[in-house]
Short mmCIF file of C-alpha atoms in Angstrom, two decimals:
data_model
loop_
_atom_site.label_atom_id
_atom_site.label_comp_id
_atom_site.label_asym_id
_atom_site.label_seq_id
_atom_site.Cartn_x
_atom_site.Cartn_y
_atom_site.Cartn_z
CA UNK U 1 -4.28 -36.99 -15.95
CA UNK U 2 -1.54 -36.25 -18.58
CA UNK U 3 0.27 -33.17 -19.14
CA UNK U 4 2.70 -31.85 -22.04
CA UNK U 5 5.26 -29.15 -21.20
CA UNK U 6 6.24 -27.34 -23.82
CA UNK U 7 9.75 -25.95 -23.12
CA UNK U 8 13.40 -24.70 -25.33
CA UNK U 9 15.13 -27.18 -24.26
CA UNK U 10 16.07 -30.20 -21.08
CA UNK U 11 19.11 -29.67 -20.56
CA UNK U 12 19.60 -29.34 -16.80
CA UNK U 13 22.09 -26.52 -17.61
CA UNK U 14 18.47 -24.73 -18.66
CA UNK U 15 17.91 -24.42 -15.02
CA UNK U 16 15.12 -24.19 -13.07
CA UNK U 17 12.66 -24.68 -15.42
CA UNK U 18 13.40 -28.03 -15.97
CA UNK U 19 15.00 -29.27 -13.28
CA UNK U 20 11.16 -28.58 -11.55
CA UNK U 21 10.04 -30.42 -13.94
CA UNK U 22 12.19 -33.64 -13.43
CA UNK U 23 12.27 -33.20 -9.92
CA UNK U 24 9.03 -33.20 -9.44
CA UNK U 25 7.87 -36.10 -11.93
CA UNK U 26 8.10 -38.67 -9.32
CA UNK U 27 5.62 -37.19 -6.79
CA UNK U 28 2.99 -35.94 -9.38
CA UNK U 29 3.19 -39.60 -10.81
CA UNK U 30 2.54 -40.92 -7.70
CA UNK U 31 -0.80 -39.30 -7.49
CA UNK U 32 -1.64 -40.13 -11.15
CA UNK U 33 -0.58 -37.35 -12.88
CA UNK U 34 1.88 -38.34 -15.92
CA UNK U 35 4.06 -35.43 -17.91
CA UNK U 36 5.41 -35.36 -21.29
CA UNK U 37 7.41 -32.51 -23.05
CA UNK U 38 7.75 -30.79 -26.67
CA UNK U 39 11.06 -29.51 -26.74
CA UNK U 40 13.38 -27.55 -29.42
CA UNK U 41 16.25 -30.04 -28.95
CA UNK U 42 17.93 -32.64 -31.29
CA UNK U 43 17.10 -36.37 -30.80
CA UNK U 44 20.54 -36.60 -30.46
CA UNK U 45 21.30 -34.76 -27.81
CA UNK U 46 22.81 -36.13 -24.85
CA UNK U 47 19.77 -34.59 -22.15
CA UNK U 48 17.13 -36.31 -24.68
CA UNK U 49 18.19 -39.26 -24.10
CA UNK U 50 18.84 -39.00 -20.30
CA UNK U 51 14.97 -37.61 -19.53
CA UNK U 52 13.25 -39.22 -16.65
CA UNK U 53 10.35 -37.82 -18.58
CA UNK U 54 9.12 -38.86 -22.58
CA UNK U 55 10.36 -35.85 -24.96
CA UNK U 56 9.70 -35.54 -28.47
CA UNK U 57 12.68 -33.14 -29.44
CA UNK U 58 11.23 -30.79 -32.68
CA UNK U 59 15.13 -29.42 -33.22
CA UNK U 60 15.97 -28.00 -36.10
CA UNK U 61 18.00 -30.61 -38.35
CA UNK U 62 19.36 -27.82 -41.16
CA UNK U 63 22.68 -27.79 -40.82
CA UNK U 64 22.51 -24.13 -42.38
CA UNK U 65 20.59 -23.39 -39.34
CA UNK U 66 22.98 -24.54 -37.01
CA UNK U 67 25.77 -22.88 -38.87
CA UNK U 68 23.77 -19.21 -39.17
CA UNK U 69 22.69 -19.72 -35.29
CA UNK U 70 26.21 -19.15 -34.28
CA UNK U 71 26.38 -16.21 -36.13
CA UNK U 72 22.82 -14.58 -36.01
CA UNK U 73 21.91 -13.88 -32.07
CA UNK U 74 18.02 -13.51 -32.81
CA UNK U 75 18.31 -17.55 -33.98
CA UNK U 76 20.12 -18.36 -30.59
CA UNK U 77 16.18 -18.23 -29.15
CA UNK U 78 15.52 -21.18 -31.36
CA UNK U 79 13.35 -22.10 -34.62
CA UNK U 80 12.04 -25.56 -35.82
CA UNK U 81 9.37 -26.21 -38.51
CA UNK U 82 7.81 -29.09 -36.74
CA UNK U 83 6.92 -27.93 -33.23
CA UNK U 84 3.89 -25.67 -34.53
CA UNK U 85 2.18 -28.50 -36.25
CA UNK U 86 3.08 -31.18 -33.90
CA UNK U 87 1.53 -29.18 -30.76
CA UNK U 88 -1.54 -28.58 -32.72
CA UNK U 89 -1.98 -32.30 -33.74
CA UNK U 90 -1.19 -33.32 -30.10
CA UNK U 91 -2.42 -31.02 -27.73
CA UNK U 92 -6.25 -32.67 -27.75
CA UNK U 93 -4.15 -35.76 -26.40
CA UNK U 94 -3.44 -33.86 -23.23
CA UNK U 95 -5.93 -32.85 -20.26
CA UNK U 96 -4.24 -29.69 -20.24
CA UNK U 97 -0.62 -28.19 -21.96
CA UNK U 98 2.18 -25.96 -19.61
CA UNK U 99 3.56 -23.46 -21.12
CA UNK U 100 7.56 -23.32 -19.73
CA UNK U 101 9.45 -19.97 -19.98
CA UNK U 102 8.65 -16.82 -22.71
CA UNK U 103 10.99 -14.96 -25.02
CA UNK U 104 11.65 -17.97 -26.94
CA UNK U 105 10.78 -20.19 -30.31
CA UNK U 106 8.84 -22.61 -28.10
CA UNK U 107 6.81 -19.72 -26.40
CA UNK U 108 6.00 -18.67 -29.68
CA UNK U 109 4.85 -21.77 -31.22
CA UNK U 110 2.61 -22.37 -28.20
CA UNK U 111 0.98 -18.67 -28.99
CA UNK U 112 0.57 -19.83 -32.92
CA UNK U 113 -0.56 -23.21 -31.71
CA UNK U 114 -3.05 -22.64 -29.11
CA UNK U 115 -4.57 -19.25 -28.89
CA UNK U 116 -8.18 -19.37 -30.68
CA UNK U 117 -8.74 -22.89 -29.69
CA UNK U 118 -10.24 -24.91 -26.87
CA UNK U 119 -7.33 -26.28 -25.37
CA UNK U 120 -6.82 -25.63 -21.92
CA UNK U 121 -3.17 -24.37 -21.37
CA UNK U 122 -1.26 -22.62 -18.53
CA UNK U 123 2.01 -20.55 -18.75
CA UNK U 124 4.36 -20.44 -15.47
CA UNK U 125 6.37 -17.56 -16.54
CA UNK U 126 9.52 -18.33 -14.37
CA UNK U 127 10.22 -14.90 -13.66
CA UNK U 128 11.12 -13.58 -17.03
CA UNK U 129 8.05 -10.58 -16.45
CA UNK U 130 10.19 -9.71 -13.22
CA UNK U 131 10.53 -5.62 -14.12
CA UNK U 132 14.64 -5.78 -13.23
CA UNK U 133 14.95 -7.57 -16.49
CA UNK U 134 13.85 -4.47 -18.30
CA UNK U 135 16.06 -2.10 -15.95
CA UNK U 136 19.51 -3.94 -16.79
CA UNK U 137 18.77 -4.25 -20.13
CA UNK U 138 16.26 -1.38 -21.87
CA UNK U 139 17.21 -2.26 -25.19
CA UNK U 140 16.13 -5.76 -24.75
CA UNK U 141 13.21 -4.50 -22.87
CA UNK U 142 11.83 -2.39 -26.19
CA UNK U 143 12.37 -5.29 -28.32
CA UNK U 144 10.28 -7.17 -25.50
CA UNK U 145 7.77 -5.04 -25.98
CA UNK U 146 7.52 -5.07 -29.17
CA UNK U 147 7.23 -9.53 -28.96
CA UNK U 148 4.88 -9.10 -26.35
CA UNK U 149 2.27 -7.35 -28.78
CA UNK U 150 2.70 -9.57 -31.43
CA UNK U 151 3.12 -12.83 -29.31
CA UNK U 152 3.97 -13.32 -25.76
CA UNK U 153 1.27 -10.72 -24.71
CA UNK U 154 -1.22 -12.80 -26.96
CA UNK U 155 -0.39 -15.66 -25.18
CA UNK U 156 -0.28 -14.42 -21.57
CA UNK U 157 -3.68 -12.72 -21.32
CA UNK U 158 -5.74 -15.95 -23.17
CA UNK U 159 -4.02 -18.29 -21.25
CA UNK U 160 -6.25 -20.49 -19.04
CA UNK U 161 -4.38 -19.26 -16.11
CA UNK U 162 -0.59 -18.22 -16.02
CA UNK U 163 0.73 -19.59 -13.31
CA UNK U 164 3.50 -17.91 -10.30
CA UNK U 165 5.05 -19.72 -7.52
CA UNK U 166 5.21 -16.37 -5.21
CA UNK U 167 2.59 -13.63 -4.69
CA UNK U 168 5.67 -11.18 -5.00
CA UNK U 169 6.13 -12.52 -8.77
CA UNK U 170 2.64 -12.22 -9.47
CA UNK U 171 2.66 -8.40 -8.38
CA UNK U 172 5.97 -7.86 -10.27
CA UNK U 173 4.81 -9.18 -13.49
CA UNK U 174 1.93 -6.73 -13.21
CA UNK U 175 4.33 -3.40 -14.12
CA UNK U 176 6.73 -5.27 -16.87
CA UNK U 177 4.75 -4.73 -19.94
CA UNK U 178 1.42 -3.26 -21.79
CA UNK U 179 -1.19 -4.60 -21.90
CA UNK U 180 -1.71 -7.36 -19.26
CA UNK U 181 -4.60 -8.93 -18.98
CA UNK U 182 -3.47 -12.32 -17.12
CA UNK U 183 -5.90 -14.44 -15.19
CA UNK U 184 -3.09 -14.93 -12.64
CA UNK U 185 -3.03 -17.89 -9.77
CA UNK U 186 -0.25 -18.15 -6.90
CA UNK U 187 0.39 -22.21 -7.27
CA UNK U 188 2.74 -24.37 -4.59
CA UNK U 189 5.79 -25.42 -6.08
CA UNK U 190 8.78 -27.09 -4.33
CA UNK U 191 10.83 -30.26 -5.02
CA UNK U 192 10.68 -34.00 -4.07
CA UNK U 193 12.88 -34.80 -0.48
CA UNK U 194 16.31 -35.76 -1.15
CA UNK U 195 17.33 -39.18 -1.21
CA UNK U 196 20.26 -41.62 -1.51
CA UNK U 197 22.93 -42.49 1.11
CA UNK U 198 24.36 -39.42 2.11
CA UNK U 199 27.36 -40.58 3.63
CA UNK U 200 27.79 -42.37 -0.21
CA UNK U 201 27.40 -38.76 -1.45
CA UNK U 202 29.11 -36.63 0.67
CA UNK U 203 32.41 -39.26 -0.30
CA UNK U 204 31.91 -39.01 -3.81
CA UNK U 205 31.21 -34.98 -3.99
CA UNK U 206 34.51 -34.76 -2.21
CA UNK U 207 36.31 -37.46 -4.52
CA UNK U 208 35.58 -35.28 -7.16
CA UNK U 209 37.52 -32.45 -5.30
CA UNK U 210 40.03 -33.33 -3.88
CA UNK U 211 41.57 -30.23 -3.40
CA UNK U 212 39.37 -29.54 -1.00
CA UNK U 213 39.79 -32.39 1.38
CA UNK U 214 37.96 -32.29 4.08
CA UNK U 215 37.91 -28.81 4.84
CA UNK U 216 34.19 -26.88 5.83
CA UNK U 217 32.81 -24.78 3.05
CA UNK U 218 30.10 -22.52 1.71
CA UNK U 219 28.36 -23.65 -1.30
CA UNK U 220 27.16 -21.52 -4.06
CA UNK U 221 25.08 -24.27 -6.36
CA UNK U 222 23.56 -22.24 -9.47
CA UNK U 223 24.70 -21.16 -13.42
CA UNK U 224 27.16 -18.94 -13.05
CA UNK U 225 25.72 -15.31 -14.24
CA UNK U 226 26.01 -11.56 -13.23
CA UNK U 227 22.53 -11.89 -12.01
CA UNK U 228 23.57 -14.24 -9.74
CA UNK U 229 25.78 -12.25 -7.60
CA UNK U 230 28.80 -14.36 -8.31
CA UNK U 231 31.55 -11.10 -8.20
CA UNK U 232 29.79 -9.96 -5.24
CA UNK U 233 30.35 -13.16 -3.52
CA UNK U 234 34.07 -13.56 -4.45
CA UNK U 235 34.91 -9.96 -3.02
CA UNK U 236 32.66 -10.62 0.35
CA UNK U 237 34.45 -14.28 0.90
CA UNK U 238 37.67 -12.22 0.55
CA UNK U 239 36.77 -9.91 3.01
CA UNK U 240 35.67 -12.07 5.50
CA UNK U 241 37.69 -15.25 5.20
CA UNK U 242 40.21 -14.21 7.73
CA UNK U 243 37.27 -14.91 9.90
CA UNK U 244 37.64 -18.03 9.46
CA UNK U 245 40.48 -19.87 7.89
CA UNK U 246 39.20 -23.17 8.03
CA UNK U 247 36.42 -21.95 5.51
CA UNK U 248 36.25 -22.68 2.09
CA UNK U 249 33.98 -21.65 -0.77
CA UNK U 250 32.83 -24.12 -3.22
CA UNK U 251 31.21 -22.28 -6.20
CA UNK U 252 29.56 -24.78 -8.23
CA UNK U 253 27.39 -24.93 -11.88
CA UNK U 254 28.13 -23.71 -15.51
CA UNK U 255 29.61 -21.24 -16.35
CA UNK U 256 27.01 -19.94 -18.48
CA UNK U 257 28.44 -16.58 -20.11
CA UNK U 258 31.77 -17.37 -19.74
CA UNK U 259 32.63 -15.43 -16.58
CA UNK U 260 34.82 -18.31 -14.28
CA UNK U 261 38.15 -16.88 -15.44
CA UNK U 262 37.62 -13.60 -14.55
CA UNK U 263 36.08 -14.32 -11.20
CA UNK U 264 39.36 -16.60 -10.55
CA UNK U 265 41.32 -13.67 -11.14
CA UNK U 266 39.69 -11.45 -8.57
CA UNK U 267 39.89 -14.27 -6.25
CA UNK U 268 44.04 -14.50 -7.28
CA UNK U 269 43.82 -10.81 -6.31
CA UNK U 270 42.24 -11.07 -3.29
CA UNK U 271 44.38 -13.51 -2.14
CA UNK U 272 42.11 -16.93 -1.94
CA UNK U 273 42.05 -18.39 -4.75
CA UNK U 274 43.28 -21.54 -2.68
CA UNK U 275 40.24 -21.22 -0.88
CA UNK U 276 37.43 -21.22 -3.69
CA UNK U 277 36.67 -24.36 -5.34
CA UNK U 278 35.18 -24.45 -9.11
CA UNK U 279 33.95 -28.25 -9.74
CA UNK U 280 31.35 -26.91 -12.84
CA UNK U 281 27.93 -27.99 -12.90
CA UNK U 282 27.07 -30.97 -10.49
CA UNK U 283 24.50 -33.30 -10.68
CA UNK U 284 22.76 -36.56 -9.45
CA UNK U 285 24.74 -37.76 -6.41
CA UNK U 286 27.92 -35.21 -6.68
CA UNK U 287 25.05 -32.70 -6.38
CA UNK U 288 23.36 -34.08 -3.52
CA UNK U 289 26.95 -34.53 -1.63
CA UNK U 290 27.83 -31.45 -2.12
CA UNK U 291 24.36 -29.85 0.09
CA UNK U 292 24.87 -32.55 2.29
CA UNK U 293 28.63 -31.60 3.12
CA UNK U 294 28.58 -27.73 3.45
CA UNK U 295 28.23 -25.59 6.31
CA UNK U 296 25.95 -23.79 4.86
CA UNK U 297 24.30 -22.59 1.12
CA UNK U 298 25.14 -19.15 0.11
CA UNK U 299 22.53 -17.13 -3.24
CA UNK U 300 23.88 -14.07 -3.50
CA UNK U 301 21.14 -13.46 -6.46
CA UNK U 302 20.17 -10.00 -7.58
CA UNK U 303 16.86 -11.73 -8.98
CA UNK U 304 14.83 -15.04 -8.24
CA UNK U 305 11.32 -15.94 -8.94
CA UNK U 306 11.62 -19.33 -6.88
CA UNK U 307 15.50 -20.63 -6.77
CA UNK U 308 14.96 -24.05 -6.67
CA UNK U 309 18.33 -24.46 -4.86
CA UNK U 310 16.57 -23.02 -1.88
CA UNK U 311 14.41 -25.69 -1.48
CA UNK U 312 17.04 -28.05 -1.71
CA UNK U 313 19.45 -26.98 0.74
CA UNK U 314 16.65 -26.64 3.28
CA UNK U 315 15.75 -29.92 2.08
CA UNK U 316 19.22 -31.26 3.20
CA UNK U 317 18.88 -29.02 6.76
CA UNK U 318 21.67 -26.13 5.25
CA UNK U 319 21.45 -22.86 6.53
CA UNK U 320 20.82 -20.28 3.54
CA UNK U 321 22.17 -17.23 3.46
CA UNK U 322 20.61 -15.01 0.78
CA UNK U 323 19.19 -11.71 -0.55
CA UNK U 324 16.22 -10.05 -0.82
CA UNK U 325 15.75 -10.18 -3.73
CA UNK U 326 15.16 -14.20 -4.22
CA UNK U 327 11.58 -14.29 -4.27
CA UNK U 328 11.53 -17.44 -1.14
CA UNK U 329 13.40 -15.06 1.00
CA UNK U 330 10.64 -14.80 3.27
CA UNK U 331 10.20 -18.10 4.22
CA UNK U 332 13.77 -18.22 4.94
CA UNK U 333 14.19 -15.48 7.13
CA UNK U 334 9.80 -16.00 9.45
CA UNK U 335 11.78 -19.28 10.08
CA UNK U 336 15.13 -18.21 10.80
CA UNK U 337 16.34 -20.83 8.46
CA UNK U 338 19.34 -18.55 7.37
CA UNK U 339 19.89 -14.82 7.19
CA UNK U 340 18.78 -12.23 4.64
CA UNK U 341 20.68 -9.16 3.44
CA UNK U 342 20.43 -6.69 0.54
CA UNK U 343 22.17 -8.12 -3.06
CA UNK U 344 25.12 -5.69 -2.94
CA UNK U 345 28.61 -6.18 -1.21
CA UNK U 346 27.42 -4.48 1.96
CA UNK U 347 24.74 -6.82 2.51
CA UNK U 348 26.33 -10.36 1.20
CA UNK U 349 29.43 -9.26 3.41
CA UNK U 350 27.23 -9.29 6.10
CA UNK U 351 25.35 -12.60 5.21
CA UNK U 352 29.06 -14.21 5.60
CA UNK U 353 29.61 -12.21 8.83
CA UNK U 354 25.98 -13.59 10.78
CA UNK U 355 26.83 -17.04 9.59
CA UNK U 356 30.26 -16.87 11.13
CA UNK U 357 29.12 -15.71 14.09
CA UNK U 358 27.12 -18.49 15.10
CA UNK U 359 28.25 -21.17 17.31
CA UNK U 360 28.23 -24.72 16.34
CA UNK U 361 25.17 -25.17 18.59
CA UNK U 362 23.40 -22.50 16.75
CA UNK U 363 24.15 -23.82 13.85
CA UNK U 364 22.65 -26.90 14.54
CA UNK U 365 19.68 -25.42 15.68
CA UNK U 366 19.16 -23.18 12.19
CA UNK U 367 19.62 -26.40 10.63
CA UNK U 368 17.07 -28.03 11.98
CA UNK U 369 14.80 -25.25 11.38
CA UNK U 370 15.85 -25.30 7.55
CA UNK U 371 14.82 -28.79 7.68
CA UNK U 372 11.42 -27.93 9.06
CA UNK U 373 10.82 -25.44 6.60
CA UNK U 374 11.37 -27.23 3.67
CA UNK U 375 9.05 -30.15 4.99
CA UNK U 376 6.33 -27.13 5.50
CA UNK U 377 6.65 -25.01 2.26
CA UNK U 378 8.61 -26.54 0.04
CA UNK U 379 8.23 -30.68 -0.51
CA UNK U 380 6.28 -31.50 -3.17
CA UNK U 381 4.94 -34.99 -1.88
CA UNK U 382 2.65 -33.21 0.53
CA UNK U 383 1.73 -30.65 -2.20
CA UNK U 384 1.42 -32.88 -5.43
CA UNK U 385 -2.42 -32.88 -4.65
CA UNK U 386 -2.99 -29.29 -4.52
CA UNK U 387 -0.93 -28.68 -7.39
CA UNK U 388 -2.87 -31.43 -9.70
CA UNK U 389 -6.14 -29.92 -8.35
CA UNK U 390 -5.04 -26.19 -9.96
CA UNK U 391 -4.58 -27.71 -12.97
CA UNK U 392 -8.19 -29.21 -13.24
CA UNK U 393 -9.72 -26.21 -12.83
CA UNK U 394 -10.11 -23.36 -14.76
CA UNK U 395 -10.80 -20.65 -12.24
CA UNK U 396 -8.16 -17.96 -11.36
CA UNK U 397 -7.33 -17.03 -8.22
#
């Protein structure tokens, strides 16, 4: 079985999207089921080249383009000639074609590209039809609206089956806009077990900080974003970090809408700015040593349709302290493999405050849990089957 993703981009600063998809590449391959991805990036670009899975990069090669993209925000979602024509000469190559992410050029060359034919294709929608999307941001939300009747809509309700990793996203998607006719199916989705020597890893993460030394710390591993919960995590660490002053925070990833420097600066204020760490956007190994050498994993997020960071701190038997509002919450909290709280100051305060209060056998004992529930809900070897099997059929659940 072979499988094309069409997606905006791979770069792993993209997120989840495609960091599932690399992640998991190894285990689906295993049980003969190859992937290949249509992306809007340059054959130049760095990410391209670096794929653990085939791309064919459609990016736009105008340089006018690239100079009026900087300017023009609508052109920031992306826009190549090639990708509409390309998917429909390919797409009969394929036993069946994902669909990775809405809102976007590629999104919309899938809709232009597939709808009215016979080709079997899925859309995971990633959380982008989670309803607080349209709360923060109405404006965006009526221009949504508008794209979803002349596009996304299209492509959501003929889709073979559009595909959620939670039953809570599937519900949510339900109320974000009119009319939705999905043929919606709850899939398993998780990430291959870590690997690597971990002693190896846990050196080099803290090689490439040495200001921390060997001090304990928190981790925050995600792109740094208000809907993240990064200022809400700052404050909380400064209120509680006279709890314990052998407690650092690590806050790691990219700084995706530029808000690092004013996060340091309430941290300056605060009074611990010595005490939170800002290595950027970690990967392979450094990534890897950095779960493997924290106390515990701290989300903070104000929205989640999976967080694939969840599954990997588990993975690496880390406590997780997190919100409601990350859509794996529940398996976290029925196996008290961390601690849950609301996504506002009160309740990541408190997060802080139940970690802090266990005692080292405690937190031995949570860890081992975490471990267990990642093996249970979350590793992909043991689900690759199921997953492969969704995509053969047709059916929605």
């Amino acid at each position: 079985m072979i499988i094309l993703h069409i997606i905006p981009t791979c770069n792993p600063e993209y997120g989840g999207p495609i960091e599932g998809i690399f992640t998991s590449a190894p285990a689906l391959r295993a049980q003969g089921c190859d992937r290949e991805i249509v992306s809007l990036d340059m054959p130049t670009d760095p990410w391209v080249k670096t794929s653990p899975v085939r791309v064919y990069p459609m990016g736009n090669p105008s340089p006018a383009y690239h100079a009026w993209k900087k300017r023009i925000p609508f052109l920031r979602y992306g826009y190549s000639p090639a990708i509409v024509p390309w998917i429909r000469e390919n797409a009969k190559r394929y036993d069946a074609v994902i669909v990775n992410g809405l809102w976007n050029f590629a999104s919309l060359a899938a809709r232009q590209a597939l709808v009215g034919t016979d080709t079997r294709y899925f859309v995971y929608a990633h959380g982008m039809l989670d309803p607080y999307f349209n709360k923060i941001s109405p404006v965006k939300a009526f221009f949504k609206q508008l794209l979803w009747w002349a596009s996304e809509g299209r492509l959501i309700n003929n889709a073979t089956s559009v595909m959620f990793v939670t039953k809570e996203e599937r519900e949510l998607a339900k109320t974000s806009f009119w009319p939705y006719r999905a043929r919606a199916r709850v899939v398993p989705y998780g990430i291959v077990d870590v690997s690597g020597d971990a002693e190896a890893q846990i050196k080099s993460f803290r090689a490439a900080l040495p200001q921390l030394g060997e001090r304990r710390f928190l981790l925050f591993l995600s792109r740094i974003h208000p809907k993240k919960g990064c200022d809400i995590l700052v404050e909380a660490f400064a209120k509680m970090a006279g709890g314990d002053p052998d407690l650092d925070l690590v806050i790691a990833g990219p700084d995706s809408v530029g808000a690092v420097k004013e996060l340091q600066e309430v941290a300056a204020q605060r009074g611990v700015a010595d005490r939170i760490h800002w290595p950027g956007m970690l990967k392979g190994d450094l990534k890897w040593g950095a779960f493997r050498a924290c106390d515990g994993f701290i989300l903070p997020s104000h929205q989640e349709n999976f967080g694939i960071v969840i599954a990997e701190a588990l993975a690496c038997g880390k406590p997780v302290l997190t919100t409601d509002k990350v859509a794996t919450w529940r398996e976290v909290a029925d196996n008290n493999a961390g601690f849950v709280e609301n996504d506002d100051l009160p309740g990541v305060t408190r997060l802080i405050e139940h970690f802090l209060s266990l005692s080292p056998l405690e937190k031995q004992e949570m860890s081992k849990r975490a471990r267990a529930t990642y093996l249970t809900k979350f590793d992909m070897g043991s689900m690759a089957p199921e997953l492969i099997e969704a995509f053969r059929t047709s059916q929605a659940a």
